[in-house]
Amino acid sequence: MIRVLVVDDSAVVRAVLTEELSKAPDIEVVAAATDPYVARDKIVALRPDVLTLDIEMPRMDGLTFLGKLMRHQPMPVVVVSSVSPEGSEAAIRALELGAVDVVSKPGSAFTVGDICARLRDSIRTAAAARVRPRRDQADAEPGESFAPAIPGIVRTTHSVVAIGASTGGTTAIREVLSGLPRTTPGTIVVQHMPEHFTAAFARRLDEQCAMQVREARDGDAIVPGVALIAPGNRHMVVQRSGARYRIGLKDSPPVHYQRPSVDVLFHSAARHCGRNCLAVILTGMGSDGAAGMLALREAGARTIGQDENTCVVYGMPRAAAEAGAVEQVVPLPEISGRIISTLTDRASA
């Protein structure tokens, strides 16, 4: 049984979340708290397994509370946030501070069922996550981790770096991209994330990386020095246009319950890029990306999987490794360097 503490200043939201979460046979809402001070006392008294956290609260805002919690008593936290621009930016900051996942707050009675079903899944994932104390890197100022240009990486439209991630992936993607130079080949990224949050995620990465980072648009060219993030609720694929690779966005059904799906991206890269692709699979629950990465490796692409010890959830990389899709298993802090060395070796071959 997963014991959950709900933290939200709205009595209506607390009641709705408590009722909906309690419908799951494996989840028990042990208490609800109106603000972080009440939550602190209930955490000490009840020792919940997972916390759901609102960001906008009186007395102490959710981000301040989350920062303190992850420094002094790390535990799995799922943020339940509004989808306003301000809420999206705050949710991305919450993930940087150590939250496992972010779920949109119900906007109307019609959205309660779907959103609470996703919240139940997020709570189950969070309960299995490896949560570590907050790292100082989360507070790095833009530019501190910019990687220098590497002459060995050829600025070419013929190479593509494809990255897929889920739970814990926002932090992992930031660490990887911030370690890559602005001369890196065009990079395409799928992170399982709700609609409306991916644009804020891309803006935040753009502040922290040498490469330009933005949310992908249909028809975008995949070009050196630019990383494109798949928008929430759209599949992203690679398309060939003459000598160029371009982005296509699709509304086809979810794959592995996800849209965007890593498998959808990787399969398209296998078809159109083949050996010109370097694929990376990072932390996440489930098996999305394993079949697509195998197709890439069979097409001659180089492949990297994050190792178990540095994953928040060792699901997607494990599935890919067990399928024989992963050529190199690498700890997260070393993945940027491995991408650079692999691209350099291939360019000089």
Tab-separated table of N, CA and C in Angstrom, residues 122-284:
chain	number	residue	atom	x	y	z
A	122	SER	N	1.393	8.386	-11.586
A	122	SER	CA	2.594	9.124	-11.165
A	122	SER	C	2.976	8.784	-9.728
A	123	ILE	N	1.983	8.605	-8.883
A	123	ILE	CA	2.254	8.245	-7.485
A	123	ILE	C	2.892	6.865	-7.410
A	124	ARG	N	2.404	5.929	-8.220
A	124	ARG	CA	2.996	4.580	-8.230
A	124	ARG	C	4.450	4.648	-8.702
A	125	THR	N	4.704	5.435	-9.718
A	125	THR	CA	6.073	5.593	-10.206
A	125	THR	C	6.949	6.253	-9.154
A	126	ALA	N	6.427	7.303	-8.518
A	126	ALA	CA	7.192	8.018	-7.503
A	126	ALA	C	7.567	7.108	-6.342
A	127	ALA	N	6.644	6.219	-5.968
A	127	ALA	CA	6.910	5.319	-4.844
A	127	ALA	C	8.084	4.386	-5.141
A	128	ALA	N	8.333	4.120	-6.426
A	128	ALA	CA	9.433	3.227	-6.817
A	128	ALA	C	10.706	3.984	-7.165
A	129	ALA	N	10.652	5.311	-7.129
A	129	ALA	CA	11.787	6.119	-7.578
A	129	ALA	C	12.900	6.151	-6.544
A	130	ARG	N	14.110	6.311	-7.047
A	130	ARG	CA	15.270	6.517	-6.189
A	130	ARG	C	15.452	8.017	-6.019
A	131	VAL	N	15.113	8.535	-4.843
A	131	VAL	CA	15.165	9.977	-4.582
A	131	VAL	C	16.429	10.292	-3.807
A	132	ARG	N	17.188	11.232	-4.311
A	132	ARG	CA	18.440	11.613	-3.671
A	132	ARG	C	18.331	13.024	-3.103
A	133	PRO	N	19.201	13.369	-2.153
A	133	PRO	CA	19.217	14.755	-1.666
A	133	PRO	C	19.436	15.727	-2.800
A	134	ARG	N	18.876	16.920	-2.665
A	134	ARG	CA	19.016	17.949	-3.686
A	134	ARG	C	20.474	18.245	-3.947
A	135	ARG	N	20.805	18.350	-5.245
A	135	ARG	CA	22.174	18.651	-5.643
A	135	ARG	C	22.333	20.147	-5.866
A	136	ASP	N	23.509	20.665	-5.530
A	136	ASP	CA	23.769	22.089	-5.713
A	136	ASP	C	23.658	22.506	-7.168
A	137	GLN	N	23.837	21.524	-8.083
A	137	GLN	CA	23.789	21.827	-9.516
A	137	GLN	C	22.449	22.434	-9.913
A	138	ALA	N	21.378	22.107	-9.167
A	138	ALA	CA	20.058	22.638	-9.509
A	138	ALA	C	20.021	24.153	-9.419
A	139	ASP	N	20.974	24.734	-8.662
A	139	ASP	CA	20.981	26.176	-8.489
A	139	ASP	C	21.994	26.873	-9.390
A	140	ALA	N	22.594	26.110	-10.282
A	140	ALA	CA	23.619	26.702	-11.147
A	140	ALA	C	23.049	27.844	-11.967
A	141	GLU	N	23.808	28.879	-12.076
A	141	GLU	CA	23.381	30.014	-12.879
A	141	GLU	C	23.601	29.721	-14.355
A	142	PRO	N	22.789	30.298	-15.227
A	142	PRO	CA	22.977	30.066	-16.660
A	142	PRO	C	24.417	30.384	-17.078
A	143	GLY	N	24.987	29.470	-17.862
A	143	GLY	CA	26.333	29.696	-18.365
A	143	GLY	C	27.408	29.002	-17.568
A	144	GLU	N	27.106	28.580	-16.301
A	144	GLU	CA	28.151	27.970	-15.490
A	144	GLU	C	28.621	26.642	-16.057
A	145	SER	N	27.702	25.886	-16.687
A	145	SER	CA	28.053	24.559	-17.154
A	145	SER	C	28.185	24.494	-18.673
A	146	PHE	N	28.297	25.645	-19.342
A	146	PHE	CA	28.430	25.620	-20.791
A	146	PHE	C	29.703	24.871	-21.187
A	147	ALA	N	29.564	23.928	-22.105
A	147	ALA	CA	30.718	23.166	-22.571
A	147	ALA	C	31.432	23.927	-23.679
A	148	PRO	N	32.748	23.845	-23.724
A	148	PRO	CA	33.481	24.508	-24.804
A	148	PRO	C	33.266	23.781	-26.123
A	149	ALA	N	33.495	24.494	-27.209
A	149	ALA	CA	33.392	23.874	-28.526
A	149	ALA	C	34.454	22.788	-28.664
A	150	ILE	N	34.069	21.682	-29.277
A	150	ILE	CA	34.996	20.573	-29.513
A	150	ILE	C	35.282	20.515	-31.014
A	151	PRO	N	36.486	20.822	-31.430
A	151	PRO	CA	36.788	20.897	-32.859
A	151	PRO	C	36.480	19.601	-33.597
A	152	GLY	N	36.591	18.452	-32.923
A	152	GLY	CA	36.399	17.176	-33.588
A	152	GLY	C	34.976	16.917	-34.025
A	153	ILE	N	34.003	17.649	-33.475
A	153	ILE	CA	32.616	17.452	-33.879
A	153	ILE	C	32.348	18.304	-35.109
A	154	VAL	N	32.030	17.638	-36.190
A	154	VAL	CA	31.813	18.334	-37.448
A	154	VAL	C	30.397	18.894	-37.490
A	155	ARG	N	30.292	20.181	-37.827
A	155	ARG	CA	28.978	20.801	-37.949
A	155	ARG	C	28.340	20.333	-39.259
A	156	THR	N	27.476	19.345	-39.145
A	156	THR	CA	26.898	18.746	-40.338
A	156	THR	C	25.434	18.450	-40.127
A	157	THR	N	24.658	18.553	-41.198
A	157	THR	CA	23.247	18.204	-41.111
A	157	THR	C	23.037	16.703	-41.227
A	158	HIS	N	24.117	15.942	-41.434
A	158	HIS	CA	23.969	14.501	-41.650
A	158	HIS	C	23.984	13.708	-40.343
A	159	SER	N	24.310	14.326	-39.227
A	159	SER	CA	24.303	13.636	-37.945
A	159	SER	C	23.163	14.157	-37.076
A	160	VAL	N	22.564	13.254	-36.304
A	160	VAL	CA	21.461	13.611	-35.410
A	160	VAL	C	21.676	12.907	-34.077
A	161	VAL	N	21.453	13.631	-32.987
A	161	VAL	CA	21.453	13.043	-31.654
A	161	VAL	C	19.995	12.970	-31.198
A	162	ALA	N	19.528	11.764	-30.838
A	162	ALA	CA	18.151	11.563	-30.396
A	162	ALA	C	18.158	11.078	-28.946
A	163	ILE	N	17.365	11.738	-28.104
A	163	ILE	CA	17.360	11.445	-26.671
A	163	ILE	C	15.932	11.177	-26.219
A	164	GLY	N	15.749	10.134	-25.403
A	164	GLY	CA	14.440	9.839	-24.835
A	164	GLY	C	14.526	9.639	-23.334
A	165	ALA	N	13.505	10.119	-22.615
A	165	ALA	CA	13.507	10.007	-21.150
A	165	ALA	C	12.090	10.112	-20.615
A	166	SER	N	11.930	9.696	-19.361
A	166	SER	CA	10.636	9.833	-18.675
A	166	SER	C	10.895	10.272	-17.236
A	167	THR	N	10.474	9.499	-16.253
A	167	THR	CA	10.590	9.904	-14.853
A	167	THR	C	12.032	10.211	-14.471
A	168	GLY	N	12.248	11.410	-13.939
A	168	GLY	CA	13.597	11.857	-13.610
A	168	GLY	C	14.342	12.431	-14.789
A	169	GLY	N	13.692	12.446	-15.954
A	169	GLY	CA	14.376	12.843	-17.169
A	169	GLY	C	14.663	14.319	-17.309
A	170	THR	N	13.861	15.172	-16.682
A	170	THR	CA	14.113	16.608	-16.852
A	170	THR	C	15.489	16.991	-16.312
A	171	THR	N	15.836	16.441	-15.159
A	171	THR	CA	17.156	16.711	-14.590
A	171	THR	C	18.246	16.039	-15.411
A	172	ALA	N	17.991	14.800	-15.850
A	172	ALA	CA	18.983	14.074	-16.632
A	172	ALA	C	19.237	14.755	-17.977
A	173	ILE	N	18.174	15.185	-18.637
A	173	ILE	CA	18.325	15.874	-19.919
A	173	ILE	C	19.109	17.169	-19.741
A	174	ARG	N	18.798	17.916	-18.687
A	174	ARG	CA	19.535	19.148	-18.432
A	174	ARG	C	21.023	18.862	-18.263
A	175	GLU	N	21.362	17.797	-17.516
A	175	GLU	CA	22.771	17.493	-17.292
A	175	GLU	C	23.460	17.108	-18.601
A	176	VAL	N	22.767	16.357	-19.428
A	176	VAL	CA	23.365	15.944	-20.703
A	176	VAL	C	23.528	17.134	-21.644
A	177	LEU	N	22.453	17.887	-21.864
A	177	LEU	CA	22.510	18.989	-22.832
A	177	LEU	C	23.453	20.094	-22.374
A	178	SER	N	23.497	20.363	-21.079
A	178	SER	CA	24.372	21.447	-20.607
A	178	SER	C	25.845	21.080	-20.729
A	179	GLY	N	26.126	19.795	-20.924
A	179	GLY	CA	27.508	19.375	-21.114
A	179	GLY	C	27.928	19.284	-22.570
A	180	LEU	N	27.028	19.638	-23.490
A	180	LEU	CA	27.338	19.559	-24.917
A	180	LEU	C	27.681	20.935	-25.480
A	181	PRO	N	28.623	21.009	-26.410
A	181	PRO	CA	29.022	22.302	-26.981
A	181	PRO	C	28.017	22.776	-28.031
A	182	ARG	N	28.114	24.033	-28.401
A	182	ARG	CA	27.201	24.606	-29.405
A	182	ARG	C	27.461	24.046	-30.799
A	183	THR	N	28.565	23.304	-30.970
A	183	THR	CA	28.855	22.668	-32.254
A	183	THR	C	28.222	21.291	-32.385
A	184	THR	N	27.433	20.870	-31.379
A	184	THR	CA	26.807	19.549	-31.409
A	184	THR	C	25.821	19.436	-32.581
A	185	PRO	N	25.787	18.294	-33.258
A	185	PRO	CA	24.795	18.110	-34.321
A	185	PRO	C	23.368	18.304	-33.805
A	186	GLY	N	22.440	18.492	-34.739
A	186	GLY	CA	21.053	18.691	-34.371
A	186	GLY	C	20.564	17.619	-33.414
A	187	THR	N	19.883	18.042	-32.362
A	187	THR	CA	19.489	17.146	-31.274
A	187	THR	C	17.980	17.187	-31.093
A	188	ILE	N	17.370	16.018	-30.960
A	188	ILE	CA	15.914	15.913	-30.818
A	188	ILE	C	15.608	15.133	-29.546
A	189	VAL	N	14.649	15.613	-28.769
A	189	VAL	CA	14.435	15.090	-27.423
A	189	VAL	C	12.958	14.813	-27.190
A	190	VAL	N	12.660	13.613	-26.699
A	190	VAL	CA	11.322	13.293	-26.180
A	190	VAL	C	11.432	13.090	-24.681
A	191	GLN	N	10.696	13.902	-23.923
A	191	GLN	CA	10.552	13.750	-22.482
A	191	GLN	C	9.063	13.582	-22.199
A	192	HIS	N	8.687	12.504	-21.539
A	192	HIS	CA	7.283	12.334	-21.169
A	192	HIS	C	6.884	13.461	-20.218
A	193	MET	N	5.994	14.323	-20.685
A	193	MET	CA	5.609	15.498	-19.901
A	193	MET	C	4.256	15.983	-20.394
A	194	PRO	N	3.406	16.491	-19.502
A	194	PRO	CA	2.080	16.948	-19.937
A	194	PRO	C	2.152	18.108	-20.924
A	195	GLU	N	1.098	18.235	-21.691
A	195	GLU	CA	0.943	19.376	-22.586
A	195	GLU	C	1.066	20.668	-21.797
A	196	HIS	N	1.612	21.690	-22.392
A	196	HIS	CA	1.796	23.041	-21.836
A	196	HIS	C	3.076	23.170	-21.011
A	197	PHE	N	3.623	22.058	-20.478
A	197	PHE	CA	4.825	22.173	-19.660
A	197	PHE	C	6.107	22.098	-20.489
A	198	THR	N	6.033	21.505	-21.688
A	198	THR	CA	7.258	21.318	-22.465
A	198	THR	C	7.857	22.634	-22.961
A	199	ALA	N	7.017	23.614	-23.247
A	199	ALA	CA	7.546	24.914	-23.692
A	199	ALA	C	8.351	25.566	-22.573
A	200	ALA	N	7.844	25.489	-21.346
A	200	ALA	CA	8.571	26.055	-20.205
A	200	ALA	C	9.861	25.277	-19.961
A	201	PHE	N	9.808	23.969	-20.141
A	201	PHE	CA	10.999	23.134	-19.984
A	201	PHE	C	12.072	23.544	-20.997
A	202	ALA	N	11.659	23.751	-22.240
A	202	ALA	CA	12.617	24.147	-23.274
A	202	ALA	C	13.214	25.519	-22.978
A	203	ARG	N	12.382	26.457	-22.536
A	203	ARG	CA	12.904	27.798	-22.218
A	203	ARG	C	13.941	27.732	-21.104
A	204	ARG	N	13.667	26.917	-20.098
A	204	ARG	CA	14.608	26.801	-18.984
A	204	ARG	C	15.930	26.187	-19.457
A	205	LEU	N	15.849	25.139	-20.290
A	205	LEU	CA	17.070	24.535	-20.821
A	205	LEU	C	17.860	25.523	-21.666
A	206	ASP	N	17.161	26.351	-22.419
A	206	ASP	CA	17.832	27.318	-23.280
A	206	ASP	C	18.693	28.281	-22.462
A	207	GLU	N	18.265	28.570	-21.231
A	207	GLU	CA	19.040	29.444	-20.347
A	207	GLU	C	20.300	28.755	-19.831
A	208	GLN	N	20.301	27.429	-19.824
A	208	GLN	CA	21.354	26.678	-19.140
A	208	GLN	C	22.323	25.970	-20.068
A	209	CYS	N	22.070	26.018	-21.364
A	209	CYS	CA	22.864	25.224	-22.306
A	209	CYS	C	23.548	26.106	-23.344
A	210	ALA	N	24.672	25.628	-23.864
A	210	ALA	CA	25.357	26.330	-24.948
A	210	ALA	C	24.550	26.240	-26.240
A	211	MET	N	23.891	25.111	-26.459
A	211	MET	CA	23.033	24.959	-27.624
A	211	MET	C	21.776	25.803	-27.457
A	212	GLN	N	21.152	26.163	-28.567
A	212	GLN	CA	19.822	26.760	-28.518
A	212	GLN	C	18.829	25.627	-28.273
A	213	VAL	N	17.917	25.827	-27.330
A	213	VAL	CA	16.914	24.809	-27.011
A	213	VAL	C	15.533	25.436	-27.106
A	214	ARG	N	14.621	24.783	-27.818
A	214	ARG	CA	13.248	25.272	-27.892
A	214	ARG	C	12.299	24.129	-28.183
A	215	GLU	N	11.018	24.379	-27.970
A	215	GLU	CA	9.999	23.388	-28.281
A	215	GLU	C	9.898	23.243	-29.796
A	216	ALA	N	9.786	22.003	-30.261
A	216	ALA	CA	9.754	21.738	-31.704
A	216	ALA	C	8.451	22.210	-32.326
A	217	ARG	N	8.559	22.641	-33.588
A	217	ARG	CA	7.396	22.995	-34.409
A	217	ARG	C	7.378	22.103	-35.635
A	218	ASP	N	6.203	21.827	-36.143
A	218	ASP	CA	6.083	20.990	-37.327
A	218	ASP	C	6.857	21.619	-38.485
A	219	GLY	N	7.726	20.837	-39.119
A	219	GLY	CA	8.512	21.329	-40.240
A	219	GLY	C	9.862	21.906	-39.868
A	220	ASP	N	10.187	22.016	-38.572
A	220	ASP	CA	11.498	22.532	-38.169
A	220	ASP	C	12.627	21.711	-38.785
A	221	ALA	N	13.663	22.386	-39.267
A	221	ALA	CA	14.874	21.699	-39.718
A	221	ALA	C	15.682	21.266	-38.499
A	222	ILE	N	16.272	20.087	-38.581
A	222	ILE	CA	17.168	19.596	-37.526
A	222	ILE	C	18.567	20.046	-37.911
A	223	VAL	N	19.096	21.021	-37.188
A	223	VAL	CA	20.346	21.659	-37.588
A	223	VAL	C	21.326	21.677	-36.418
A	224	PRO	N	22.634	21.746	-36.710
A	224	PRO	CA	23.642	21.781	-35.648
A	224	PRO	C	23.417	22.950	-34.690
A	225	GLY	N	23.720	22.691	-33.420
A	225	GLY	CA	23.630	23.740	-32.418
A	225	GLY	C	22.244	23.987	-31.871
A	226	VAL	N	21.243	23.214	-32.302
A	226	VAL	CA	19.864	23.412	-31.850
A	226	VAL	C	19.312	22.093	-31.318
A	227	ALA	N	18.716	22.137	-30.123
A	227	ALA	CA	18.033	20.982	-29.543
A	227	ALA	C	16.538	21.272	-29.538
A	228	LEU	N	15.749	20.346	-30.080
A	228	LEU	CA	14.305	20.511	-30.201
A	228	LEU	C	13.596	19.543	-29.262
A	229	ILE	N	12.711	20.076	-28.419
A	229	ILE	CA	11.978	19.283	-27.442
A	229	ILE	C	10.586	18.969	-27.983
A	230	ALA	N	10.195	17.705	-27.968
A	230	ALA	CA	8.864	17.338	-28.449
A	230	ALA	C	7.797	17.992	-27.584
A	231	PRO	N	6.793	18.634	-28.194
A	231	PRO	CA	5.722	19.241	-27.408
A	231	PRO	C	4.851	18.184	-26.750
A	232	GLY	N	4.359	18.479	-25.553
A	232	GLY	CA	3.471	17.564	-24.868
A	232	GLY	C	2.236	17.261	-25.698
A	233	ASN	N	1.824	15.999	-25.691
A	233	ASN	CA	0.630	15.513	-26.382
A	233	ASN	C	0.766	15.480	-27.901
A	234	ARG	N	1.992	15.561	-28.426
A	234	ARG	CA	2.239	15.392	-29.871
A	234	ARG	C	3.395	14.404	-30.040
A	235	HIS	N	3.220	13.436	-30.931
A	235	HIS	CA	4.353	12.592	-31.311
A	235	HIS	C	5.298	13.408	-32.183
A	236	MET	N	6.599	13.175	-32.035
A	236	MET	CA	7.596	13.839	-32.869
A	236	MET	C	8.343	12.781	-33.680
A	237	VAL	N	8.472	13.022	-34.980
A	237	VAL	CA	9.173	12.082	-35.864
A	237	VAL	C	10.198	12.834	-36.706
A	238	VAL	N	11.169	12.080	-37.213
A	238	VAL	CA	12.152	12.607	-38.156
A	238	VAL	C	11.644	12.342	-39.566
A	239	GLN	N	11.725	13.355	-40.406
A	239	GLN	CA	11.363	13.217	-41.811
A	239	GLN	C	12.540	13.668	-42.662
A	240	ARG	N	12.656	13.087	-43.842
A	240	ARG	CA	13.750	13.468	-44.754
A	240	ARG	C	13.208	14.410	-45.806
A	241	SER	N	13.896	15.534	-46.007
A	241	SER	CA	13.506	16.489	-47.037
A	241	SER	C	14.757	16.820	-47.847
A	242	GLY	N	14.957	16.094	-48.959
A	242	GLY	CA	16.189	16.286	-49.721
A	242	GLY	C	17.378	15.855	-48.893
A	243	ALA	N	18.325	16.761	-48.722
A	243	ALA	CA	19.514	16.454	-47.930
A	243	ALA	C	19.329	16.795	-46.456
A	244	ARG	N	18.164	17.305	-46.088
A	244	ARG	CA	17.924	17.758	-44.719
A	244	ARG	C	16.980	16.826	-43.974
A	245	TYR	N	17.150	16.827	-42.655
A	245	TYR	CA	16.187	16.177	-41.774
A	245	TYR	C	15.267	17.254	-41.209
A	246	ARG	N	13.988	16.924	-41.103
A	246	ARG	CA	13.017	17.846	-40.534
A	246	ARG	C	12.150	17.142	-39.499
A	247	ILE	N	11.468	17.955	-38.713
A	247	ILE	CA	10.574	17.450	-37.672
A	247	ILE	C	9.154	17.359	-38.216
A	248	GLY	N	8.486	16.257	-37.896
A	248	GLY	CA	7.058	16.135	-38.126
A	248	GLY	C	6.363	15.914	-36.796
A	249	LEU	N	5.243	16.574	-36.582
A	249	LEU	CA	4.458	16.395	-35.361
A	249	LEU	C	3.161	15.693	-35.714
A	250	LYS	N	2.798	14.670	-34.928
A	250	LYS	CA	1.662	13.816	-35.242
A	250	LYS	C	0.704	13.727	-34.051
A	251	ASP	N	-0.580	13.529	-34.364
A	251	ASP	CA	-1.600	13.335	-33.337
A	251	ASP	C	-2.098	11.894	-33.301
A	252	SER	N	-1.310	10.965	-33.799
A	252	SER	CA	-1.700	9.560	-33.789
A	252	SER	C	-1.795	9.044	-32.353
A	253	PRO	N	-2.416	7.872	-32.144
A	253	PRO	CA	-2.680	7.386	-30.780
A	253	PRO	C	-1.413	7.224	-29.941
A	254	PRO	N	-1.551	7.302	-28.620
A	254	PRO	CA	-0.393	7.100	-27.736
A	254	PRO	C	0.247	5.734	-27.957
A	255	VAL	N	1.529	5.661	-27.706
A	255	VAL	CA	2.301	4.424	-27.767
A	255	VAL	C	2.901	4.204	-26.382
A	256	HIS	N	2.728	3.026	-25.826
A	256	HIS	CA	3.117	2.771	-24.434
A	256	HIS	C	2.429	3.773	-23.499
A	257	TYR	N	1.211	4.133	-23.836
A	257	TYR	CA	0.404	5.088	-23.064
A	257	TYR	C	0.984	6.494	-23.090
A	258	GLN	N	1.904	6.768	-23.990
A	258	GLN	CA	2.597	8.051	-24.013
A	258	GLN	C	2.425	8.747	-25.360
A	259	ARG	N	2.291	10.062	-25.298
A	259	ARG	CA	2.353	10.935	-26.474
A	259	ARG	C	2.908	12.263	-25.987
A	260	PRO	N	4.159	12.581	-26.303
A	260	PRO	CA	5.035	11.931	-27.281
A	260	PRO	C	5.621	10.616	-26.763
A	261	SER	N	5.975	9.751	-27.702
A	261	SER	CA	6.585	8.464	-27.389
A	261	SER	C	8.016	8.434	-27.904
A	262	VAL	N	8.901	7.871	-27.080
A	262	VAL	CA	10.296	7.714	-27.496
A	262	VAL	C	10.394	6.706	-28.645
A	263	ASP	N	9.613	5.634	-28.568
A	263	ASP	CA	9.637	4.641	-29.642
A	263	ASP	C	9.276	5.253	-30.993
A	264	VAL	N	8.270	6.107	-31.014
A	264	VAL	CA	7.862	6.740	-32.267
A	264	VAL	C	9.021	7.546	-32.848
A	265	LEU	N	9.697	8.328	-31.997
A	265	LEU	CA	10.844	9.114	-32.469
A	265	LEU	C	11.970	8.212	-32.953
A	266	PHE	N	12.332	7.204	-32.154
A	266	PHE	CA	13.466	6.357	-32.491
A	266	PHE	C	13.207	5.544	-33.768
A	267	HIS	N	11.996	5.021	-33.931
A	267	HIS	CA	11.698	4.264	-35.150
A	267	HIS	C	11.837	5.152	-36.390
A	268	SER	N	11.373	6.397	-36.287
A	268	SER	CA	11.490	7.304	-37.437
A	268	SER	C	12.944	7.636	-37.714
A	269	ALA	N	13.743	7.784	-36.652
A	269	ALA	CA	15.172	8.054	-36.844
A	269	ALA	C	15.874	6.854	-37.469
A	270	ALA	N	15.447	5.639	-37.093
A	270	ALA	CA	16.035	4.439	-37.692
A	270	ALA	C	15.746	4.395	-39.192
A	271	ARG	N	14.532	4.783	-39.588
A	271	ARG	CA	14.160	4.759	-40.995
A	271	ARG	C	14.913	5.804	-41.812
A	272	HIS	N	15.037	7.005	-41.268
A	272	HIS	CA	15.535	8.119	-42.072
A	272	HIS	C	16.994	8.502	-41.802
A	273	CYS	N	17.502	8.193	-40.601
A	273	CYS	CA	18.873	8.595	-40.263
A	273	CYS	C	19.840	7.414	-40.257
A	274	GLY	N	19.382	6.266	-39.766
A	274	GLY	CA	20.233	5.085	-39.719
A	274	GLY	C	21.521	5.321	-38.973
A	275	ARG	N	22.650	5.027	-39.611
A	275	ARG	CA	23.953	5.139	-38.958
A	275	ARG	C	24.343	6.586	-38.675
A	276	ASN	N	23.624	7.547	-39.219
A	276	ASN	CA	23.918	8.956	-38.932
A	276	ASN	C	23.349	9.409	-37.592
A	277	CYS	N	22.703	8.496	-36.857
A	277	CYS	CA	22.080	8.866	-35.584
A	277	CYS	C	22.882	8.309	-34.413
A	278	LEU	N	22.922	9.092	-33.341
A	278	LEU	CA	23.397	8.616	-32.039
A	278	LEU	C	22.211	8.746	-31.083
A	279	ALA	N	21.767	7.637	-30.495
A	279	ALA	CA	20.576	7.641	-29.650
A	279	ALA	C	20.954	7.401	-28.196
A	280	VAL	N	20.247	8.107	-27.310
A	280	VAL	CA	20.495	8.016	-25.868
A	280	VAL	C	19.168	7.772	-25.171
A	281	ILE	N	19.124	6.775	-24.279
A	281	ILE	CA	17.922	6.533	-23.494
A	281	ILE	C	18.252	6.732	-22.017
A	282	LEU	N	17.451	7.570	-21.378
A	282	LEU	CA	17.701	7.984	-20.003
A	282	LEU	C	16.628	7.441	-19.065
A	283	THR	N	16.746	7.789	-17.821
A	283	THR	CA	15.871	7.324	-16.752
A	283	THR	C	14.390	7.397	-17.102
A	284	GLY	N	13.621	6.414	-16.628
A	284	GLY	CA	12.180	6.435	-16.867
A	284	GLY	C	11.526	5.103	-16.583
